[in-house]
PDB file of C-alpha atoms and ligand atoms in Angstrom:
ATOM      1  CA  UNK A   1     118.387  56.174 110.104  1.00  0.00           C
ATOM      2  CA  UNK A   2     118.011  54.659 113.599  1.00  0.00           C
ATOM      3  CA  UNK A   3     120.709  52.138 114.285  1.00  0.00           C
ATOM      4  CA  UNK A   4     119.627  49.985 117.058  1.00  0.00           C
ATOM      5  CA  UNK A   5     122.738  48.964 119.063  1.00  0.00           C
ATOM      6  CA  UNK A   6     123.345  45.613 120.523  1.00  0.00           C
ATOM      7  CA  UNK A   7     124.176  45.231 124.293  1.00  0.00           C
ATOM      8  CA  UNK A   8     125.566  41.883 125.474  1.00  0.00           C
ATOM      9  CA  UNK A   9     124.477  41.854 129.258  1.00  0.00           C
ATOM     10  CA  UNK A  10     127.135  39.476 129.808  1.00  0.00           C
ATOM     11  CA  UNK A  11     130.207  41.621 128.663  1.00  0.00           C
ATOM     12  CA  UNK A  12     130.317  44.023 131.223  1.00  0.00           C
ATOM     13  CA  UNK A  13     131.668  46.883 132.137  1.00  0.00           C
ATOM     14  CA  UNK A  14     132.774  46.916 128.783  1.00  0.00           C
ATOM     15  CA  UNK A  15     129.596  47.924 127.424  1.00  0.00           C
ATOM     16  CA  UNK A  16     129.007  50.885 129.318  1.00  0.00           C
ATOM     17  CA  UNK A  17     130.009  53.352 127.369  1.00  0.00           C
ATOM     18  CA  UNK A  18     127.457  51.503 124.109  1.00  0.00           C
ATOM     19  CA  UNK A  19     124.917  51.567 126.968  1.00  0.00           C
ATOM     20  CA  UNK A  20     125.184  55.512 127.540  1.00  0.00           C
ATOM     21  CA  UNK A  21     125.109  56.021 124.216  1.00  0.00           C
ATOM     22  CA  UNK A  22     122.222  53.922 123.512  1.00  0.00           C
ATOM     23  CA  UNK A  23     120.556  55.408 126.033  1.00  0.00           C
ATOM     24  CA  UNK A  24     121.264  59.359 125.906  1.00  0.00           C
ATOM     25  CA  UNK A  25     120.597  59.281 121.921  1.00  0.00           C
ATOM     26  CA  UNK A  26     117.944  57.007 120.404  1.00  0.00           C
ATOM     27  CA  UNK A  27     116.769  56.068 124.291  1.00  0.00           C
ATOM     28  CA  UNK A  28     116.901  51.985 123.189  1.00  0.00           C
ATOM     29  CA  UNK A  29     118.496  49.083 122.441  1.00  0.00           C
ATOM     30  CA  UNK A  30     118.509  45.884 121.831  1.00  0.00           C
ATOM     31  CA  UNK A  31     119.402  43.296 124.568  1.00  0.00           C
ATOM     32  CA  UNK A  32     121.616  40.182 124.402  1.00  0.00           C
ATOM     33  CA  UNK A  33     123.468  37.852 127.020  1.00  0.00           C
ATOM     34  CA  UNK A  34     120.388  38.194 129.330  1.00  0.00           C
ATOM     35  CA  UNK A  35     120.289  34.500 130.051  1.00  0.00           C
ATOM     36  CA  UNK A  36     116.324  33.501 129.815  1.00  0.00           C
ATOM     37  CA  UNK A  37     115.603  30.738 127.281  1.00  0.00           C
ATOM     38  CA  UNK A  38     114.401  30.973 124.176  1.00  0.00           C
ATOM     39  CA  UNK A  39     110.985  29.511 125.367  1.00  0.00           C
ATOM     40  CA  UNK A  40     110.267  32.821 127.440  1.00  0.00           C
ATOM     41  CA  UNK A  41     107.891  34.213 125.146  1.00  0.00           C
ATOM     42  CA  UNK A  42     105.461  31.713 124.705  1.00  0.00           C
ATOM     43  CA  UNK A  43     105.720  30.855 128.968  1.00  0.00           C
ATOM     44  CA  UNK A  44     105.117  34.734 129.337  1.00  0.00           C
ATOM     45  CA  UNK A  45     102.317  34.668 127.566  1.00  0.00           C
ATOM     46  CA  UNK A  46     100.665  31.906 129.610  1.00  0.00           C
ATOM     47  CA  UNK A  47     101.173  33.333 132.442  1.00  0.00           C
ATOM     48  CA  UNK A  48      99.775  36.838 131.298  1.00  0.00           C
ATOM     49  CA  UNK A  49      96.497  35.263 129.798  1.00  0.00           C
ATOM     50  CA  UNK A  50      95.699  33.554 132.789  1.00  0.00           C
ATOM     51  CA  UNK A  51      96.024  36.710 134.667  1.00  0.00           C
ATOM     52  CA  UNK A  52      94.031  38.571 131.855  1.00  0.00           C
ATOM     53  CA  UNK A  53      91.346  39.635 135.006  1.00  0.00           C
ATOM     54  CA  UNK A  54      93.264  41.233 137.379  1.00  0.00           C
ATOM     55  CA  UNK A  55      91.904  44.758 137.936  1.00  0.00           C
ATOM     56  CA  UNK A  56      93.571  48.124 137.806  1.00  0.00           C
ATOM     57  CA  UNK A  57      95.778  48.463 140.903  1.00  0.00           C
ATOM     58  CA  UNK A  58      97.303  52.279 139.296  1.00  0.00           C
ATOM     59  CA  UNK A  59      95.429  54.060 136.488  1.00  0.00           C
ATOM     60  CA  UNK A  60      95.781  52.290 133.356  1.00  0.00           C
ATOM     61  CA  UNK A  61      97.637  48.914 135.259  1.00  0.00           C
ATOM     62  CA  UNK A  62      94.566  46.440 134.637  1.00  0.00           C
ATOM     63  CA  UNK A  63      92.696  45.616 131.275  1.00  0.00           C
ATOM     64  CA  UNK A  64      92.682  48.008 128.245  1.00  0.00           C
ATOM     65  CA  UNK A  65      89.535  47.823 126.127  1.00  0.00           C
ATOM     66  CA  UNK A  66      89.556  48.647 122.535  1.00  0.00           C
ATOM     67  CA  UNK A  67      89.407  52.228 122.214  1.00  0.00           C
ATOM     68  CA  UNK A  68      88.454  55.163 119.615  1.00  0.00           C
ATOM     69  CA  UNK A  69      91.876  56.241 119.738  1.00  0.00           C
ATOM     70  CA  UNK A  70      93.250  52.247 119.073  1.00  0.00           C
ATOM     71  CA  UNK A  71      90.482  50.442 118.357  1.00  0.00           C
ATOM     72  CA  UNK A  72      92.853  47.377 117.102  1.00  0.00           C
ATOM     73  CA  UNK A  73      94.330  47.426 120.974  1.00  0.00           C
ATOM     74  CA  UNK A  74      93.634  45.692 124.061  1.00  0.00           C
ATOM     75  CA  UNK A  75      96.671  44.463 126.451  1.00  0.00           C
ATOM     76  CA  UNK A  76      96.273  42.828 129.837  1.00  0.00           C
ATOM     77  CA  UNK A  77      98.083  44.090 132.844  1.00  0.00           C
ATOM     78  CA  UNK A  78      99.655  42.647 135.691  1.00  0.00           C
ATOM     79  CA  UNK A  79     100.938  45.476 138.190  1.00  0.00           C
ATOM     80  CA  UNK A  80     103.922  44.699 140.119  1.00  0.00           C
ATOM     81  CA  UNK A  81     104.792  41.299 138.633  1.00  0.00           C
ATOM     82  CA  UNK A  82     107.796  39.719 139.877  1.00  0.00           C
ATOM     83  CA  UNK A  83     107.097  36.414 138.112  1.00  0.00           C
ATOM     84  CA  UNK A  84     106.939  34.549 135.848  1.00  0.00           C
ATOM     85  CA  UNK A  85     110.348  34.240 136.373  1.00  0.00           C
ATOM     86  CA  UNK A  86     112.761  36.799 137.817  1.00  0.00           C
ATOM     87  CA  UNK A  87     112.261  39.342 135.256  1.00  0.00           C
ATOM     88  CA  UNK A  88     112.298  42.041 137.899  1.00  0.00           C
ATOM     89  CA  UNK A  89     115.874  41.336 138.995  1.00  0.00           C
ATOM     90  CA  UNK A  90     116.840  41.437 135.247  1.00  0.00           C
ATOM     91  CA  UNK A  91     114.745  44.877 135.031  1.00  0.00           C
ATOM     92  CA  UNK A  92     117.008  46.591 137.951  1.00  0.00           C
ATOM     93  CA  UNK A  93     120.305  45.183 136.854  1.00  0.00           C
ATOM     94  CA  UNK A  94     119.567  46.512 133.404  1.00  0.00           C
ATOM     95  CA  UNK A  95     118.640  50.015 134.908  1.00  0.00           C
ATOM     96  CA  UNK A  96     121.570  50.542 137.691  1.00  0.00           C
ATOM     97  CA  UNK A  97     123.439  49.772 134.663  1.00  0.00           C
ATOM     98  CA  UNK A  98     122.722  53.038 133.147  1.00  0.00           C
ATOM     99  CA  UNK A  99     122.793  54.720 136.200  1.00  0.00           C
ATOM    100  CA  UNK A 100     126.182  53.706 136.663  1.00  0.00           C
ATOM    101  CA  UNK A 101     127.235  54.185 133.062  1.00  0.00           C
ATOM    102  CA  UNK A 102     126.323  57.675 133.782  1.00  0.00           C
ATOM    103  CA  UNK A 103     128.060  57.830 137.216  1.00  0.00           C
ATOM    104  CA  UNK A 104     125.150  56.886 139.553  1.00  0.00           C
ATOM    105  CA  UNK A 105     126.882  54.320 141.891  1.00  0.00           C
ATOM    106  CA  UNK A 106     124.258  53.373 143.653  1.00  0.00           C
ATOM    107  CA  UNK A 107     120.372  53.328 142.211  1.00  0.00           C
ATOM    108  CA  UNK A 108     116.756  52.759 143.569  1.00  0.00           C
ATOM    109  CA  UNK A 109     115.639  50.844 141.427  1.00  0.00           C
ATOM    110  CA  UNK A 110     115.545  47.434 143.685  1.00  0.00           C
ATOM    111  CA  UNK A 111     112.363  49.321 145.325  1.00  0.00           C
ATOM    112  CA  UNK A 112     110.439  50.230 142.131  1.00  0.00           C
ATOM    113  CA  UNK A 113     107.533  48.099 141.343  1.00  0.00           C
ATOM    114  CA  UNK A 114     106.643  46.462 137.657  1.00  0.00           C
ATOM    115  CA  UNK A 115     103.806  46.478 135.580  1.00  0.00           C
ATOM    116  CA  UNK A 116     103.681  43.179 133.026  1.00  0.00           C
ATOM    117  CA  UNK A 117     101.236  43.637 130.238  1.00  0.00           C
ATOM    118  CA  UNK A 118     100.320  41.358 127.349  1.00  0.00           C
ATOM    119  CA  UNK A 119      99.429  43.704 124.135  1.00  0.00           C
ATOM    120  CA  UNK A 120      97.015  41.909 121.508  1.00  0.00           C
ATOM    121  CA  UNK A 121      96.105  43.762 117.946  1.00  0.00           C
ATOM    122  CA  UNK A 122      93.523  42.148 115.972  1.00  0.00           C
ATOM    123  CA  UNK A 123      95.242  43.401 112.287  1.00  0.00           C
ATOM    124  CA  UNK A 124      92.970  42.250 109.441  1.00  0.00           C
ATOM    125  CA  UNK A 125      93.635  42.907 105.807  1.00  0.00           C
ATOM    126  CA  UNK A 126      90.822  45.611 105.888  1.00  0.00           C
ATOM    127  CA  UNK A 127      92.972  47.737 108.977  1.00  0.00           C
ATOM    128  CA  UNK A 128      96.141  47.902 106.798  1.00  0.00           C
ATOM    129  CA  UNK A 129      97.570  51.355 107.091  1.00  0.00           C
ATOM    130  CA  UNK A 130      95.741  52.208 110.141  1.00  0.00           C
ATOM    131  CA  UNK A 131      97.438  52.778 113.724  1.00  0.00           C
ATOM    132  CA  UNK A 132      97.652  49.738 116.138  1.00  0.00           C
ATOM    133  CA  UNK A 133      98.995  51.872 118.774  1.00  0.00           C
ATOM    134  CA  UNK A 134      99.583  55.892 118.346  1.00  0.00           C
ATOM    135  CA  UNK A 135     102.440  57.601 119.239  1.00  0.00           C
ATOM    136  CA  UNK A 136     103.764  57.131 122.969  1.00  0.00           C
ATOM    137  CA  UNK A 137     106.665  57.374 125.165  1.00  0.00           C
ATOM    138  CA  UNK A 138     106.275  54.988 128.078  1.00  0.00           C
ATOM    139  CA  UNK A 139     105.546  56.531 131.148  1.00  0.00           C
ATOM    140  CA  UNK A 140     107.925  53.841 132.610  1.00  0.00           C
ATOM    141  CA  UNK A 141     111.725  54.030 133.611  1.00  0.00           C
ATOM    142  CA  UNK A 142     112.281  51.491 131.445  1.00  0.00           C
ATOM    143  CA  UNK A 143     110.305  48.772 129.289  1.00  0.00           C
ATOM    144  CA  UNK A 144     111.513  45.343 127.842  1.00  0.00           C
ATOM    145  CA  UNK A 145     109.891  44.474 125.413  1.00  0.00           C
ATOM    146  CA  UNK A 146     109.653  40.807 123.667  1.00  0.00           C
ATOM    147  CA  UNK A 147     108.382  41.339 119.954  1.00  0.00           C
ATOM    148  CA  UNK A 148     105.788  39.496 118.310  1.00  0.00           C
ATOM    149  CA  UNK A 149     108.189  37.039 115.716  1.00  0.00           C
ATOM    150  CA  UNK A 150     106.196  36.701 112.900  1.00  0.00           C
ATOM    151  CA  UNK A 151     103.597  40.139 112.892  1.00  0.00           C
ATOM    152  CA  UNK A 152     105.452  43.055 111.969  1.00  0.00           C
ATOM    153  CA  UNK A 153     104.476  46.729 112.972  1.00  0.00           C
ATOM    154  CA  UNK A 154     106.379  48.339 115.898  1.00  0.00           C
ATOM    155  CA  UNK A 155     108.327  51.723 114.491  1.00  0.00           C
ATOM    156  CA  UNK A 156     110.611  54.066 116.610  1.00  0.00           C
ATOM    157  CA  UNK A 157     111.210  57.661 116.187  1.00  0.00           C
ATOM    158  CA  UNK A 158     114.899  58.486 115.140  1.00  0.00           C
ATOM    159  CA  UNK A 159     116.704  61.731 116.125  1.00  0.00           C
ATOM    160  CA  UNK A 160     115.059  62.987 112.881  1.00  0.00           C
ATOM    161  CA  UNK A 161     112.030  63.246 113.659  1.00  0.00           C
ATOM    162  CA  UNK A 162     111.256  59.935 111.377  1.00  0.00           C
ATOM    163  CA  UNK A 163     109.406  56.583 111.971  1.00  0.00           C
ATOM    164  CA  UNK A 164     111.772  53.137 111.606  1.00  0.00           C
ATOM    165  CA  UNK A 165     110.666  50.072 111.548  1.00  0.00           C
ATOM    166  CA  UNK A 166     111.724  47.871 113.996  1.00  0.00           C
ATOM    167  CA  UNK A 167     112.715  44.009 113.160  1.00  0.00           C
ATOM    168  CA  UNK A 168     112.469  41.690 115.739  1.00  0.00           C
ATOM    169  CA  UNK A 169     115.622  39.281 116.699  1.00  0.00           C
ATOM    170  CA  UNK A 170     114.370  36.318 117.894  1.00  0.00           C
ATOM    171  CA  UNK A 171     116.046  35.495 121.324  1.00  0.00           C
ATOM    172  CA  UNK A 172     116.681  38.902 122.291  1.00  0.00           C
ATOM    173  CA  UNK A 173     114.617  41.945 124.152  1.00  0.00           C
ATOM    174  CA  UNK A 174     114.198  45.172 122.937  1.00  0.00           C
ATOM    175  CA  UNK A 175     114.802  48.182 126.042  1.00  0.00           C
ATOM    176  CA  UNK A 176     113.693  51.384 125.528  1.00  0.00           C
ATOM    177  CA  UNK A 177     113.554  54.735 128.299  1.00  0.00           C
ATOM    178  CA  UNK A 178     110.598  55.991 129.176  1.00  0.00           C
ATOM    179  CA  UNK A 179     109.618  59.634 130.538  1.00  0.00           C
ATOM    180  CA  UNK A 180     110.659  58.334 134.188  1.00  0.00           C
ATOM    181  CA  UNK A 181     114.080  57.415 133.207  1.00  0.00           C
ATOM    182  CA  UNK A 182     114.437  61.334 131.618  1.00  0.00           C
ATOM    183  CA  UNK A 183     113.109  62.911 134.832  1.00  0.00           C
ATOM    184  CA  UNK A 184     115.044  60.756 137.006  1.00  0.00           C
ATOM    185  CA  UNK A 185     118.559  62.117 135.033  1.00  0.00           C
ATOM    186  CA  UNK A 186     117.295  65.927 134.443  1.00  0.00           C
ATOM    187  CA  UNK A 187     117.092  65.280 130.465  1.00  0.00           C
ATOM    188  CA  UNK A 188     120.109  62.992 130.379  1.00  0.00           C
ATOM    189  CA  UNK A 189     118.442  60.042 129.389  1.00  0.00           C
ATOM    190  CA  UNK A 190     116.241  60.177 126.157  1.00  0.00           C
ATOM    191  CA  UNK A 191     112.393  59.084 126.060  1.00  0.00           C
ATOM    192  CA  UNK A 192     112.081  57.284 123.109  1.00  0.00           C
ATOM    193  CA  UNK A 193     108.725  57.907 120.815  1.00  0.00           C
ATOM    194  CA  UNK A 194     107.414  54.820 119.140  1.00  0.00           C
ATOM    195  CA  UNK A 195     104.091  53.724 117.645  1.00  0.00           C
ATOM    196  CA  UNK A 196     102.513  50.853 116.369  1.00  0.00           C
ATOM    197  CA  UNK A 197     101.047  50.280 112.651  1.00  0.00           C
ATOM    198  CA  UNK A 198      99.290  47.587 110.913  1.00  0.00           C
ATOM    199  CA  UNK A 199     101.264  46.337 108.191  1.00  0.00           C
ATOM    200  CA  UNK A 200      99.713  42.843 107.688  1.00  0.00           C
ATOM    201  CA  UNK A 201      97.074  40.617 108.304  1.00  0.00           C
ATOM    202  CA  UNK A 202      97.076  38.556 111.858  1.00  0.00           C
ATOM    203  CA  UNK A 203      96.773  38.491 115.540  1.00  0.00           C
ATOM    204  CA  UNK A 204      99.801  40.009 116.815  1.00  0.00           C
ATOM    205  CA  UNK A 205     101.352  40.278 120.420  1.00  0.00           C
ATOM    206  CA  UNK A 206     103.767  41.559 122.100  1.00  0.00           C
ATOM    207  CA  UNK A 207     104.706  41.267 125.674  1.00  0.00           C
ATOM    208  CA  UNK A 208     105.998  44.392 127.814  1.00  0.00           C
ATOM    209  CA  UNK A 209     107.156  44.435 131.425  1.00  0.00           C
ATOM    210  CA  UNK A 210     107.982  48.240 132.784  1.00  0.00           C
ATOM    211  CA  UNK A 211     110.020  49.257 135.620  1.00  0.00           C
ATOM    212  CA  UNK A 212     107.486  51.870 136.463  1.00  0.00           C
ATOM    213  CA  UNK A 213     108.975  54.255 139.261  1.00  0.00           C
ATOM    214  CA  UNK A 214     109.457  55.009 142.744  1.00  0.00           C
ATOM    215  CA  UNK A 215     106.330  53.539 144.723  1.00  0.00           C
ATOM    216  CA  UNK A 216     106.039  55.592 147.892  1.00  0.00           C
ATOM    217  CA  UNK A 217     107.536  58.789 147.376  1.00  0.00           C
ATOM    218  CA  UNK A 218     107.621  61.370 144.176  1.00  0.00           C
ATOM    219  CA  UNK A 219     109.929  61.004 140.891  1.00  0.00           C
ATOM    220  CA  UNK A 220     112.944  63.286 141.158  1.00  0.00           C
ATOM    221  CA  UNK A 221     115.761  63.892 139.560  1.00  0.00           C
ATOM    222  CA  UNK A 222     118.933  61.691 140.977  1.00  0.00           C
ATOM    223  CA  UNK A 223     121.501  64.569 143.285  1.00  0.00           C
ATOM    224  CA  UNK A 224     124.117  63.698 140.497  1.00  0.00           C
ATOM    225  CA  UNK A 225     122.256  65.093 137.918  1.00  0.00           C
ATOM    226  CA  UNK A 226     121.492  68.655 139.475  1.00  0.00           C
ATOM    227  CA  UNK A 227     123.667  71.158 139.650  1.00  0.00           C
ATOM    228  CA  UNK A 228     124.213  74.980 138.585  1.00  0.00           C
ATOM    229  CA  UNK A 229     125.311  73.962 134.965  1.00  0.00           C
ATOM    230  CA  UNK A 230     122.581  71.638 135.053  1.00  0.00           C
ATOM    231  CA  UNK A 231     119.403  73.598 137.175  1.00  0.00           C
ATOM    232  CA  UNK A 232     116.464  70.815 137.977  1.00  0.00           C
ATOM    233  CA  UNK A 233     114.148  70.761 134.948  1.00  0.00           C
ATOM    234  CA  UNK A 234     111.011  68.857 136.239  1.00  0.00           C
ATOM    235  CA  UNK A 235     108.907  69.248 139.426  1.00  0.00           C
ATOM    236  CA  UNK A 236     107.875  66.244 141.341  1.00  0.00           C
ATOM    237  CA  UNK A 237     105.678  64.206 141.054  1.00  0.00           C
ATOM    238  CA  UNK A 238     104.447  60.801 141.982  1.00  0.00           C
ATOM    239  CA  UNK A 239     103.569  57.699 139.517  1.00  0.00           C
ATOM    240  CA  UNK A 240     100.302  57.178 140.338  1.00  0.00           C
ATOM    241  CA  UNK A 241      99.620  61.155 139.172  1.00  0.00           C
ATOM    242  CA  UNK A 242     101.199  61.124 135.747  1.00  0.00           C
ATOM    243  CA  UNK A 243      99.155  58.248 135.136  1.00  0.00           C
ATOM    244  CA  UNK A 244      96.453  59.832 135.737  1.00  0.00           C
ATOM    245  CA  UNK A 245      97.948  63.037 133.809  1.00  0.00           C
ATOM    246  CA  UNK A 246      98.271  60.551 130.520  1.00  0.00           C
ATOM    247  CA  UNK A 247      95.234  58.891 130.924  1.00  0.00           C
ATOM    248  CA  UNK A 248      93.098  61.973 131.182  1.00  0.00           C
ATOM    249  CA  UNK A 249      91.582  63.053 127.278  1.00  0.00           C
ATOM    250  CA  UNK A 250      93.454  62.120 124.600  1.00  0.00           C
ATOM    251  CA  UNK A 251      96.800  62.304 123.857  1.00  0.00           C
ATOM    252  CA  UNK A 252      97.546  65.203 122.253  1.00  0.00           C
ATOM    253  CA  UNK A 253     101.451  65.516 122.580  1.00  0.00           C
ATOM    254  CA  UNK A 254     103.979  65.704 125.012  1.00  0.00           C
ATOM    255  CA  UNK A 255     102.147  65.459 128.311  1.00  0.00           C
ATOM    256  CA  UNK A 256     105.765  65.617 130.184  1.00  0.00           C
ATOM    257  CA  UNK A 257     106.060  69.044 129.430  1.00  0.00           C
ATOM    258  CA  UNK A 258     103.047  70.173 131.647  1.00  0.00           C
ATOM    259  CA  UNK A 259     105.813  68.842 134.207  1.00  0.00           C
ATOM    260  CA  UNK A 260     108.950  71.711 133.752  1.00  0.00           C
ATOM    261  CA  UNK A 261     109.700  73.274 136.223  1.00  0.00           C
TER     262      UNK A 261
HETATM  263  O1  LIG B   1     103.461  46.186 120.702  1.00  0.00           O
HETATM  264  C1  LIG B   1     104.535  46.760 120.627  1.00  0.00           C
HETATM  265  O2  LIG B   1     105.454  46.369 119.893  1.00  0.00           O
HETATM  266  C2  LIG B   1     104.793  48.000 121.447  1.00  0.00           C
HETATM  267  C3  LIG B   1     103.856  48.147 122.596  1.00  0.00           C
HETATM  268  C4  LIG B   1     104.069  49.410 123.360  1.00  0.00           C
HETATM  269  O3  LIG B   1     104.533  50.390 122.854  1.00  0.00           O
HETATM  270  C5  LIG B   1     103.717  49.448 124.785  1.00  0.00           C
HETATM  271  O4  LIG B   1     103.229  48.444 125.338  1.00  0.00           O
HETATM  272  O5  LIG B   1     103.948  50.503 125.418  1.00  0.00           O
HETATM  273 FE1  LIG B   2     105.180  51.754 124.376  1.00  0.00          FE
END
């Protein structure tokens, strides 16, 4: 079983070492204490739709069409959204938090652009069983994402190897690490696999915003990290590439790997 641990943003630093923990094992958690209202969601979404034509700006940052691969899909992007509201600052303060909990004083992250997207699934009783979205890790650093309340269908891979379904709590984000955030720490920090399903009947949607990754220069791994115990495990890279590494034919596993050193 995946337990989902709680971190209250507002009782700090003595959360750090539930922080590391969430982050180094399950690579999520779930986010309290952050301090935007309880209206957020339905503002966010607003904001997104009215966005819903901006163009790619990085592979993949724009509009997403229904697919082969998710034909229930479609999620409008906004690349390096700052608004609506200042979701950006809560992005970084949530990431130099695990940088420090893992003894990273002093992070990038204030540089590192977002993406915002808006994900939509069309679930009808007749798609029932079928994938929404197939397995992923996010290419982000991080991503917080705000649940749809009332459609069900987001699952996360445990340590096992097996699918959990996630429930939504209503007032709180979900964080999970992406494959930046395990390059950045050599392997220290853990990608988290999730998928979507359709379990029921209904439009669902669910709003992400991802702290992508360094914007002029390539992902490496932070000094503190490398060392002769623990010898550099990635090569570098820049965002913009792995992008267009994921995007390129389908997925067909762990497209990170191509990356060892
Ligand atoms: O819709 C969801 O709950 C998850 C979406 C997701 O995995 C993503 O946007 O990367
Ligand atoms: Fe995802």
């Amino acid at each position: 079983m995946a337990e989902i641990r709680t971190i209250d943003l507002t009782n700090f630093p003595s959360e750090e070492a539930n922080l590391r923990e969430a982050c180094q094992t399950l690579g999520c958690f779930r986010l309290v204490g952050h301090g935007f209202p309880d209206s957020l969601p339905a503002e966010m979404k607003a904001a997104c739709i009215i966005k819903r034509l901006n163009s790619d700006v990085i592979p993949g940052s724009g509009y997403l069409s229904p697919s082969p691969t998710n034909p229930l899909y479609e999620a409008f992007g906004l690349y390096d959204a700052s608004s609506p509201l200042d979701l950006h600052a809560l992005v970084v303060d949530i990431a130099s938090k695990i940088g420090k909990s893992l003894g990273v004083p002093s992070c990038p992250f204030e540089q590192w652009p977002c993406q915002f997207r808006l994900n939509k699934y069309s679930f009808t009783e007749e798609t029932i069983g079928s994938s929404g979205v197939q397995i992923h890790s996010d290419s982000s650093f991080l991503t917080v994402l705000q649940e749809d309340d009332s459609v069900p269908g987001l699952e996360i891979m445990d340590s096992s190897g097996s699918f959990v379904p996630v429930h939504p709590v209503p007032g709180s984000f979900l964080i999970n690490l992406g494959d930046i955030a395990k390059v950045w720490s050599n392997g220290r920090l853990h990608n988290l696999k999730h998928r979507v399903q359709c379990k029921e009947a209904g439009e669902r949607i669910s709003i992400a915003l991802f702290l992508l990754g360094p914007k002029d220069s390539p992902v490496e791994p932070a000094p503190e990290f490398v060392d002769s115990d623990h010898p550099r495990l990635y090569r570098s890279f820049t965002v913009e590439s792995y992008r267009q590494l994921l995007l390129s034919g389908p997925y067909t596993g762990d497209k990170l790997s191509l990356l060892l050193m």
